[in-house]
mmCIF file of C-alpha atoms in Angstrom:
data_model
loop_
_atom_site.group_PDB
_atom_site.id
_atom_site.type_symbol
_atom_site.label_atom_id
_atom_site.label_comp_id
_atom_site.label_asym_id
_atom_site.label_seq_id
_atom_site.Cartn_x
_atom_site.Cartn_y
_atom_site.Cartn_z
ATOM 1 C CA MET A 1 -16.400 37.562 -2.282
ATOM 2 C CA GLY A 2 -16.648 34.417 -4.366
ATOM 3 C CA VAL A 3 -15.000 31.270 -5.641
ATOM 4 C CA ILE A 4 -15.643 30.193 -9.268
ATOM 5 C CA PRO A 5 -14.259 27.086 -10.672
ATOM 6 C CA GLN A 6 -12.523 26.523 -13.919
ATOM 7 C CA THR A 7 -11.123 23.308 -15.187
ATOM 8 C CA ASN A 8 -7.915 22.847 -12.769
ATOM 9 C CA MET A 9 -8.298 26.621 -11.832
ATOM 10 C CA GLN A 10 -10.010 28.664 -9.435
ATOM 11 C CA ILE A 11 -11.216 32.485 -10.113
ATOM 12 C CA THR A 12 -11.971 33.821 -6.357
ATOM 13 C CA LYS A 13 -13.202 37.723 -6.646
ATOM 14 C CA LEU A 14 -12.549 39.861 -3.374
ATOM 15 C CA ASN A 15 -14.007 43.125 -2.179
ATOM 16 C CA ILE A 16 -10.693 45.172 -0.852
ATOM 17 C CA SER A 17 -11.420 48.639 1.102
ATOM 18 C CA GLY A 18 -8.797 50.857 2.231
ATOM 19 C CA MET A 19 -7.188 51.609 -1.090
ATOM 20 C CA HIS A 20 -6.752 55.133 -1.867
ATOM 21 C CA CYS A 21 -5.403 55.643 -5.493
ATOM 22 C CA ALA A 22 -4.190 53.466 -8.555
ATOM 23 C CA SER A 23 -0.745 52.384 -6.885
ATOM 24 C CA CYS A 24 -2.080 50.703 -3.836
ATOM 25 C CA ALA A 25 -4.141 48.534 -6.311
ATOM 26 C CA ASN A 26 -0.358 47.642 -7.922
ATOM 27 C CA ILE A 27 0.669 46.672 -4.193
ATOM 28 C CA ILE A 28 -2.212 44.128 -3.670
ATOM 29 C CA GLU A 29 -1.392 42.401 -7.328
ATOM 30 C CA ARG A 30 2.171 42.727 -6.108
ATOM 31 C CA GLN A 31 0.990 40.975 -2.614
ATOM 32 C CA ILE A 32 -0.746 38.316 -4.136
ATOM 33 C CA LYS A 33 1.154 37.491 -7.124
ATOM 34 C CA LYS A 34 4.058 36.203 -4.961
ATOM 35 C CA ASN A 35 2.148 33.098 -3.988
ATOM 36 C CA THR A 36 3.427 30.346 -6.335
ATOM 37 C CA GLY A 37 -0.188 29.068 -6.804
ATOM 38 C CA VAL A 38 -1.332 31.968 -8.139
ATOM 39 C CA LYS A 39 -1.453 32.087 -12.010
ATOM 40 C CA SER A 40 -2.554 35.874 -12.684
ATOM 41 C CA VAL A 41 -4.371 38.516 -10.229
ATOM 42 C CA SER A 42 -6.371 42.048 -11.166
ATOM 43 C CA VAL A 43 -6.878 44.642 -8.942
ATOM 44 C CA SER A 44 -9.687 47.681 -9.738
ATOM 45 C CA PHE A 45 -9.217 50.542 -7.553
ATOM 46 C CA ALA A 46 -12.375 51.959 -9.474
ATOM 47 C CA SER A 47 -14.606 48.894 -8.153
ATOM 48 C CA GLU A 48 -12.541 47.799 -5.388
ATOM 49 C CA LYS A 49 -12.406 44.318 -6.834
ATOM 50 C CA ALA A 50 -9.739 41.668 -7.345
ATOM 51 C CA THR A 51 -9.987 38.977 -9.142
ATOM 52 C CA VAL A 52 -7.464 36.161 -8.758
ATOM 53 C CA THR A 53 -6.937 32.825 -10.711
ATOM 54 C CA HIS A 54 -5.401 30.190 -9.032
ATOM 55 C CA ASP A 55 -4.854 26.339 -8.215
ATOM 56 C CA GLU A 56 -6.286 24.430 -5.282
ATOM 57 C CA SER A 57 -3.152 25.120 -2.988
ATOM 58 C CA VAL A 58 -4.893 28.724 -2.789
ATOM 59 C CA THR A 59 -7.292 29.220 -0.170
ATOM 60 C CA VAL A 60 -9.885 32.072 0.073
ATOM 61 C CA GLU A 61 -8.014 32.798 3.848
ATOM 62 C CA LEU A 62 -4.836 32.584 2.515
ATOM 63 C CA LEU A 63 -5.551 35.923 -0.121
ATOM 64 C CA THR A 64 -7.417 37.622 2.754
ATOM 65 C CA SER A 65 -4.036 37.373 4.584
ATOM 66 C CA LEU A 66 -2.238 38.235 1.847
ATOM 67 C CA VAL A 67 -4.515 41.359 1.479
ATOM 68 C CA GLU A 68 -4.111 42.140 5.045
ATOM 69 C CA LYS A 69 -0.561 41.939 5.217
ATOM 70 C CA ALA A 70 -0.428 44.430 2.351
ATOM 71 C CA GLY A 71 -1.918 46.663 4.548
ATOM 72 C CA TYR A 72 -5.798 46.624 3.253
ATOM 73 C CA LYS A 73 -9.148 45.293 4.689
ATOM 74 C CA ILE A 74 -11.331 42.381 3.401
ATOM 75 C CA GLY A 75 -15.109 43.812 2.370
ATOM 76 C CA LYS A 76 -16.802 47.101 1.757
ATOM 77 C CA ASN A 77 -16.275 50.456 3.877
ATOM 78 C CA LYS A 78 -20.175 51.327 3.753
ATOM 79 C CA ASN A 79 -19.264 54.072 5.339
ATOM 80 C CA GLU A 80 -16.383 55.665 3.113
ATOM 81 C CA LEU A 81 -18.575 58.348 1.619
ATOM 82 C CA ALA A 82 -19.709 59.629 4.764
ATOM 83 C CA GLN A 83 -16.152 59.571 6.205
ATOM 84 C CA TYR A 84 -14.733 61.535 3.362
ATOM 85 C CA LYS A 85 -17.232 63.831 3.558
ATOM 86 C CA LYS A 86 -16.824 64.654 7.267
ATOM 87 C CA LYS A 87 -13.183 64.917 6.859
ATOM 88 C CA PHE A 88 -13.284 67.033 4.200
ATOM 89 C CA ILE A 89 -15.787 69.092 6.125
ATOM 90 C CA ILE A 90 -13.523 69.598 8.667
ATOM 91 C CA GLY A 91 -9.911 70.203 6.975
ATOM 92 C CA ALA A 92 -11.972 72.728 5.000
ATOM 93 C CA VAL A 93 -13.448 74.690 8.390
ATOM 94 C CA LEU A 94 -9.679 73.892 9.849
ATOM 95 C CA SER A 95 -8.132 75.266 6.885
ATOM 96 C CA ALA A 96 -9.950 78.535 5.957
ATOM 97 C CA PRO A 97 -8.801 80.479 8.444
ATOM 98 C CA LEU A 98 -5.236 80.130 7.181
ATOM 99 C CA ALA A 99 -6.201 80.440 3.784
ATOM 100 C CA ILE A 100 -7.579 83.836 4.796
ATOM 101 C CA ALA A 101 -4.466 84.480 6.780
ATOM 102 C CA MET A 102 -2.350 84.179 3.043
ATOM 103 C CA MET A 103 -4.720 87.731 1.908
ATOM 104 C CA ILE A 104 -5.045 89.386 5.605
ATOM 105 C CA PRO A 105 -2.396 88.709 8.020
ATOM 106 C CA TYR A 106 -3.473 88.813 11.470
ATOM 107 C CA PRO A 107 -1.613 88.564 15.079
ATOM 108 C CA TYR A 108 0.010 85.224 16.327
ATOM 109 C CA MET A 109 -1.447 83.879 12.769
ATOM 110 C CA GLU A 110 1.918 81.800 12.843
ATOM 111 C CA TRP A 111 0.848 79.847 16.336
ATOM 112 C CA ILE A 112 -2.797 79.607 15.204
ATOM 113 C CA GLY A 113 -1.598 78.289 12.038
ATOM 114 C CA LEU A 114 0.300 75.448 14.171
ATOM 115 C CA ILE A 115 -2.815 74.757 16.569
ATOM 116 C CA LEU A 116 -5.144 74.248 13.562
ATOM 117 C CA ALA A 117 -2.710 72.424 10.824
ATOM 118 C CA THR A 118 -1.455 69.855 13.252
ATOM 119 C CA PRO A 119 -5.308 67.870 13.541
ATOM 120 C CA VAL A 120 -5.321 68.333 9.762
ATOM 121 C CA GLN A 121 -1.776 67.107 9.570
ATOM 122 C CA PHE A 122 -2.147 63.940 11.797
ATOM 123 C CA TRP A 123 -5.887 63.393 12.224
ATOM 124 C CA LEU A 124 -7.412 63.903 8.663
ATOM 125 C CA GLY A 125 -3.921 62.729 7.138
ATOM 126 C CA LYS A 126 -3.448 59.688 8.829
ATOM 127 C CA ASN A 127 -4.768 57.532 5.922
ATOM 128 C CA PHE A 128 -1.737 58.870 3.720
ATOM 129 C CA TYR A 129 0.680 58.021 6.445
ATOM 130 C CA SER A 130 -1.228 54.609 6.068
ATOM 131 C CA GLY A 131 -0.569 54.421 2.270
ATOM 132 C CA MET A 132 3.037 55.205 2.565
ATOM 133 C CA TRP A 133 3.589 52.861 5.190
ATOM 134 C CA SER A 134 2.158 49.892 3.360
ATOM 135 C CA ALA A 135 4.094 50.662 0.182
ATOM 136 C CA LEU A 136 7.323 50.871 1.606
ATOM 137 C CA ARG A 137 6.633 47.753 3.454
ATOM 138 C CA ASN A 138 6.169 46.828 -0.255
ATOM 139 C CA ARG A 139 9.590 48.293 -1.001
ATOM 140 C CA THR A 140 7.716 50.916 -3.444
ATOM 141 C CA PHE A 141 6.111 54.714 -3.284
ATOM 142 C CA ASN A 142 2.871 55.656 -3.909
ATOM 143 C CA MET A 143 0.881 59.410 -4.656
ATOM 144 C CA ASP A 144 0.028 58.738 -0.914
ATOM 145 C CA SER A 145 3.597 58.798 -0.342
ATOM 146 C CA LEU A 146 4.096 61.790 -2.129
ATOM 147 C CA ILE A 147 1.750 63.386 -0.198
ATOM 148 C CA ALA A 148 2.838 62.517 3.195
ATOM 149 C CA ILE A 149 6.257 63.747 2.438
ATOM 150 C CA GLY A 150 5.718 66.839 0.704
ATOM 151 C CA THR A 151 3.006 68.288 3.548
ATOM 152 C CA THR A 152 4.988 66.438 6.518
ATOM 153 C CA THR A 153 8.138 68.201 4.987
ATOM 154 C CA ALA A 154 6.161 71.643 5.049
ATOM 155 C CA TYR A 155 4.775 70.822 8.627
ATOM 156 C CA ILE A 156 7.844 70.435 10.067
ATOM 157 C CA TYR A 157 9.852 73.235 8.473
ATOM 158 C CA SER A 158 7.268 75.379 9.703
ATOM 159 C CA ILE A 159 7.458 74.379 13.113
ATOM 160 C CA ILE A 160 11.675 75.038 12.699
ATOM 161 C CA ASN A 161 11.058 78.307 11.583
ATOM 162 C CA LEU A 162 8.329 79.073 13.788
ATOM 163 C CA PHE A 163 10.411 78.211 17.169
ATOM 164 C CA TRP A 164 13.996 79.487 15.648
ATOM 165 C CA GLN A 165 12.492 82.489 14.195
ATOM 166 C CA LEU A 166 14.133 81.650 10.820
ATOM 167 C CA GLY A 167 11.461 82.872 8.667
ATOM 168 C CA PRO A 168 7.775 82.129 6.924
ATOM 169 C CA THR A 169 5.706 78.900 8.011
ATOM 170 C CA TYR A 170 3.543 77.241 5.589
ATOM 171 C CA PHE A 171 1.390 75.256 8.036
ATOM 172 C CA GLU A 172 -1.549 76.642 5.296
ATOM 173 C CA THR A 173 0.277 74.717 2.494
ATOM 174 C CA SER A 174 -0.157 71.433 4.182
ATOM 175 C CA ALA A 175 -2.993 72.204 5.915
ATOM 176 C CA LEU A 176 -4.771 73.076 2.365
ATOM 177 C CA LEU A 177 -3.308 70.184 0.924
ATOM 178 C CA ILE A 178 -4.556 67.680 2.848
ATOM 179 C CA THR A 179 -8.279 69.180 2.476
ATOM 180 C CA PHE A 180 -8.283 69.622 -1.337
ATOM 181 C CA VAL A 181 -6.657 65.884 -1.683
ATOM 182 C CA LEU A 182 -9.853 64.955 0.892
ATOM 183 C CA LEU A 183 -12.416 66.727 -1.565
ATOM 184 C CA GLY A 184 -10.898 64.718 -4.547
ATOM 185 C CA LYS A 185 -11.327 61.479 -2.320
ATOM 186 C CA TRP A 186 -14.722 62.232 -1.649
ATOM 187 C CA LEU A 187 -15.735 63.411 -5.380
ATOM 188 C CA GLU A 188 -13.823 60.259 -6.435
ATOM 189 C CA THR A 189 -15.691 58.035 -3.939
ATOM 190 C CA ARG A 190 -19.053 59.463 -4.971
ATOM 191 C CA ALA A 191 -18.471 58.531 -8.535
ATOM 192 C CA LYS A 192 -17.617 54.819 -7.708
ATOM 193 C CA GLY A 193 -20.636 54.999 -5.315
ATOM 194 C CA GLN A 194 -23.174 55.626 -8.572
ATOM 195 C CA ALA A 195 -21.134 53.291 -10.730
ATOM 196 C CA SER A 196 -21.971 50.356 -8.178
ATOM 197 C CA GLN A 197 -25.315 51.663 -7.809
ATOM 198 C CA ALA A 198 -26.084 51.681 -11.762
ATOM 199 C CA ILE A 199 -25.379 47.552 -11.586
ATOM 200 C CA GLN A 200 -27.326 47.111 -8.606
ATOM 201 C CA LYS A 201 -30.381 48.525 -10.141
ATOM 202 C CA LEU A 202 -29.609 46.504 -13.939
ATOM 203 C CA MET A 203 -29.234 43.311 -11.047
ATOM 204 C CA GLN A 204 -32.360 44.353 -9.643
ATOM 205 C CA LEU A 205 -34.119 43.835 -12.974
ATOM 206 C CA GLN A 206 -33.870 40.156 -13.386
ATOM 207 C CA PRO A 207 -36.410 38.440 -12.846
ATOM 208 C CA THR A 208 -36.816 35.728 -10.155
ATOM 209 C CA ILE A 209 -38.805 33.069 -12.159
ATOM 210 C CA GLU A 210 -37.366 30.041 -12.627
ATOM 211 C CA THR A 211 -37.672 29.232 -16.280
ATOM 212 C CA SER A 212 -36.060 26.483 -18.981
ATOM 213 C CA VAL A 213 -35.317 26.948 -22.726
ATOM 214 C CA GLY A 214 -38.090 26.281 -25.069
ATOM 215 C CA GLN A 215 -40.757 26.608 -22.141
ATOM 216 C CA ILE A 216 -43.972 28.686 -23.204
ATOM 217 C CA ILE A 217 -44.894 31.486 -20.937
ATOM 218 C CA LEU A 218 -48.039 33.759 -20.665
ATOM 219 C CA VAL A 219 -47.140 37.756 -19.830
ATOM 220 C CA LYS A 220 -49.935 40.050 -18.823
ATOM 221 C CA PRO A 221 -50.127 43.636 -18.508
ATOM 222 C CA GLY A 222 -47.935 45.242 -15.984
ATOM 223 C CA GLU A 223 -46.064 42.314 -15.688
ATOM 224 C CA LYS A 224 -42.045 41.623 -15.907
ATOM 225 C CA ILE A 225 -40.684 39.444 -18.884
ATOM 226 C CA PRO A 226 -39.130 36.783 -17.045
ATOM 227 C CA ALA A 227 -36.363 35.925 -19.743
ATOM 228 C CA ASP A 228 -35.558 36.279 -23.354
ATOM 229 C CA GLY A 229 -37.444 34.672 -25.871
ATOM 230 C CA ILE A 230 -39.791 34.759 -29.179
ATOM 231 C CA VAL A 231 -43.324 36.110 -29.264
ATOM 232 C CA VAL A 232 -45.572 32.785 -30.637
ATOM 233 C CA SER A 233 -49.231 34.553 -30.120
ATOM 234 C CA GLY A 234 -50.578 37.700 -29.346
ATOM 235 C CA LYS A 235 -49.143 41.813 -29.422
ATOM 236 C CA SER A 236 -48.314 44.334 -26.868
ATOM 237 C CA TYR A 237 -45.867 47.142 -26.179
ATOM 238 C CA ILE A 238 -42.511 46.178 -24.371
ATOM 239 C CA ASP A 239 -41.147 48.777 -21.915
ATOM 240 C CA GLU A 240 -37.546 48.277 -22.602
ATOM 241 C CA SER A 241 -36.369 51.995 -21.206
ATOM 242 C CA LEU A 242 -33.841 50.359 -18.634
ATOM 243 C CA LEU A 243 -31.958 48.488 -20.706
ATOM 244 C CA THR A 244 -32.000 50.615 -23.945
ATOM 245 C CA GLY A 245 -33.126 53.892 -22.692
ATOM 246 C CA GLU A 246 -35.841 54.248 -25.081
ATOM 247 C CA SER A 247 -38.798 56.050 -23.241
ATOM 248 C CA VAL A 248 -41.358 54.943 -26.233
ATOM 249 C CA PRO A 249 -42.824 51.268 -25.783
ATOM 250 C CA VAL A 250 -41.685 48.954 -28.238
ATOM 251 C CA LYS A 251 -44.401 47.149 -30.016
ATOM 252 C CA LYS A 252 -43.923 43.325 -30.235
ATOM 253 C CA ASP A 253 -45.940 40.889 -32.408
ATOM 254 C CA VAL A 254 -45.194 37.254 -33.473
ATOM 255 C CA ASP A 255 -41.540 36.514 -33.990
ATOM 256 C CA ASP A 256 -40.194 39.376 -32.258
ATOM 257 C CA LYS A 257 -37.660 39.333 -30.042
ATOM 258 C CA VAL A 258 -38.525 39.934 -26.116
ATOM 259 C CA ILE A 259 -36.086 40.689 -23.621
ATOM 260 C CA GLY A 260 -35.892 39.378 -19.793
ATOM 261 C CA GLY A 261 -36.333 41.993 -17.150
ATOM 262 C CA THR A 262 -38.054 44.334 -19.487
ATOM 263 C CA ILE A 263 -42.029 45.504 -18.684
ATOM 264 C CA ASN A 264 -45.157 44.550 -20.569
ATOM 265 C CA THR A 265 -47.476 47.452 -20.530
ATOM 266 C CA THR A 266 -50.357 46.793 -22.537
ATOM 267 C CA GLY A 267 -51.693 43.659 -23.682
ATOM 268 C CA SER A 268 -50.887 39.906 -22.761
ATOM 269 C CA PHE A 269 -48.941 37.612 -25.101
ATOM 270 C CA GLU A 270 -47.296 34.021 -25.357
ATOM 271 C CA PHE A 271 -43.434 33.659 -26.045
ATOM 272 C CA ARG A 272 -40.877 30.959 -25.826
ATOM 273 C CA VAL A 273 -38.158 30.661 -23.980
ATOM 274 C CA THR A 274 -34.398 30.859 -25.644
ATOM 275 C CA ALA A 275 -32.398 32.092 -23.188
ATOM 276 C CA SER A 276 -32.635 32.769 -19.136
ATOM 277 C CA GLY A 277 -30.460 33.274 -16.060
ATOM 278 C CA LYS A 278 -26.800 33.602 -16.769
ATOM 279 C CA ASN A 279 -27.373 33.127 -20.731
ATOM 280 C CA SER A 280 -29.796 36.139 -20.682
ATOM 281 C CA ARG A 281 -29.043 39.423 -22.245
ATOM 282 C CA LEU A 282 -29.536 41.375 -19.253
ATOM 283 C CA SER A 283 -27.298 38.878 -17.050
ATOM 284 C CA ALA A 284 -24.167 39.512 -20.174
ATOM 285 C CA ILE A 285 -25.032 43.457 -19.948
ATOM 286 C CA ILE A 286 -24.381 43.526 -16.256
ATOM 287 C CA ARG A 287 -21.128 40.830 -16.731
ATOM 288 C CA LEU A 288 -19.775 43.319 -19.230
ATOM 289 C CA VAL A 289 -20.668 46.267 -17.008
ATOM 290 C CA GLU A 290 -18.718 44.214 -14.187
ATOM 291 C CA GLU A 291 -15.461 43.648 -16.572
ATOM 292 C CA ALA A 292 -14.983 46.789 -18.203
ATOM 293 C CA GLN A 293 -15.176 48.531 -14.372
ATOM 294 C CA SER A 294 -12.696 45.872 -12.869
ATOM 295 C CA SER A 295 -10.391 45.493 -16.048
ATOM 296 C CA ARG A 296 -7.116 47.537 -16.860
ATOM 297 C CA ALA A 297 -6.504 49.137 -19.877
ATOM 298 C CA PRO A 298 -2.566 48.342 -21.091
ATOM 299 C CA ILE A 299 -2.021 52.481 -21.136
ATOM 300 C CA GLN A 300 -2.998 52.002 -17.567
ATOM 301 C CA ASP A 301 -0.085 49.776 -16.679
ATOM 302 C CA TRP A 302 2.544 51.922 -18.581
ATOM 303 C CA ALA A 303 1.129 54.412 -16.410
ATOM 304 C CA ASP A 304 1.605 52.613 -13.298
ATOM 305 C CA LYS A 305 5.359 52.205 -14.113
ATOM 306 C CA ILE A 306 5.772 55.486 -14.861
ATOM 307 C CA SER A 307 3.769 56.689 -11.494
ATOM 308 C CA SER A 308 6.507 54.012 -9.577
ATOM 309 C CA ILE A 309 9.360 55.863 -11.152
ATOM 310 C CA PHE A 310 8.113 59.127 -10.309
ATOM 311 C CA VAL A 311 7.296 59.659 -7.451
ATOM 312 C CA PRO A 312 11.128 58.675 -5.916
ATOM 313 C CA VAL A 313 12.114 61.105 -8.535
ATOM 314 C CA VAL A 314 10.701 63.645 -7.720
ATOM 315 C CA ILE A 315 11.599 62.885 -3.435
ATOM 316 C CA LEU A 316 15.011 62.617 -4.978
ATOM 317 C CA VAL A 317 15.052 66.438 -6.455
ATOM 318 C CA ALA A 318 13.525 67.905 -3.677
ATOM 319 C CA ILE A 319 16.211 66.767 -1.437
ATOM 320 C CA ILE A 320 19.711 67.775 -3.863
ATOM 321 C CA THR A 321 17.319 71.076 -4.312
ATOM 322 C CA PHE A 322 17.082 71.505 -0.584
ATOM 323 C CA VAL A 323 20.970 70.105 -0.412
ATOM 324 C CA ILE A 324 22.106 72.573 -2.743
ATOM 325 C CA THR A 325 19.619 75.919 -1.954
ATOM 326 C CA GLY A 326 17.849 75.583 1.678
ATOM 327 C CA SER A 327 19.926 73.870 3.991
ATOM 328 C CA SER A 328 21.999 77.096 4.709
ATOM 329 C CA ASP A 329 18.344 78.589 6.066
ATOM 330 C CA TRP A 330 18.377 76.087 9.160
ATOM 331 C CA PRO A 331 19.965 76.543 12.242
ATOM 332 C CA GLY A 332 23.696 76.654 11.633
ATOM 333 C CA GLY A 333 23.995 77.541 8.292
ATOM 334 C CA THR A 334 25.647 80.679 6.922
ATOM 335 C CA ARG A 335 22.330 82.620 5.641
ATOM 336 C CA LYS A 336 19.678 84.339 7.682
ATOM 337 C CA ILE A 337 16.853 85.118 5.974
ATOM 338 C CA VAL A 338 15.673 88.605 7.312
#
């Protein structure tokens, strides 16, 4: 979390946890944009960060309250990957007997399905209900809404069929769907974590020695080059693999450029600093990677608009289909499943 002054405006960056899909980012953006002091806001689901441009009337505390009002939390959830992995494993263990029952029926499978599917639905699937509730509070729908409504419908329909002996149950449908979505969440969280680790590794390359432009610095074998510059005396081979991917050390002679954060391997040389700190090439790379991870492609806004329409349309079609073809199967209906 940090605040960057910018003339009359300020840029505040927040870490956000609890987002389940790209629609969650839209919900947070809508909530923050309601404040008149906010000029622009961009929330990235991939990096789990919000970048807000605002005037002096908007404080970090206010932004925090707006995010929490939308149903999310400020700060990184360091245990998110482990939590999704644990939930998926538990879901797989509980759902496996239901999947087997689809191929090899066994006695009392409907009642066993009820027992096994219930914790999957309401414990492992709790986050989908939370996501749906956050969306409803902001008068919209997201993919959590679709998952929560779809699995709950299958679960309740199965209970009614089980107790009224109206037809087959679909406990395995709700349980397996939630389990597979949890698998996707686990893999997605792991991928995001790997991207964040890449940025952290780049940041660790940044030298800790303070330098100034024009300063002449001696670099000995094995030392990290503290800033960008031009060699003024001596020669050596520089390991630039961590920045360029080139595994072979690059020869550097007088008037050649060197990059801060790379490693001197053999000889000693002196170089004149041309850029350091935030102006260095390494800092620029880190900044570009962070911006790329946080930025949104124009087509993403279009996809988000389609998503906001897609979910309610699917729900409406499902209701119409039930009214036309399925309502007669319920208690009091005219058709009975044999």
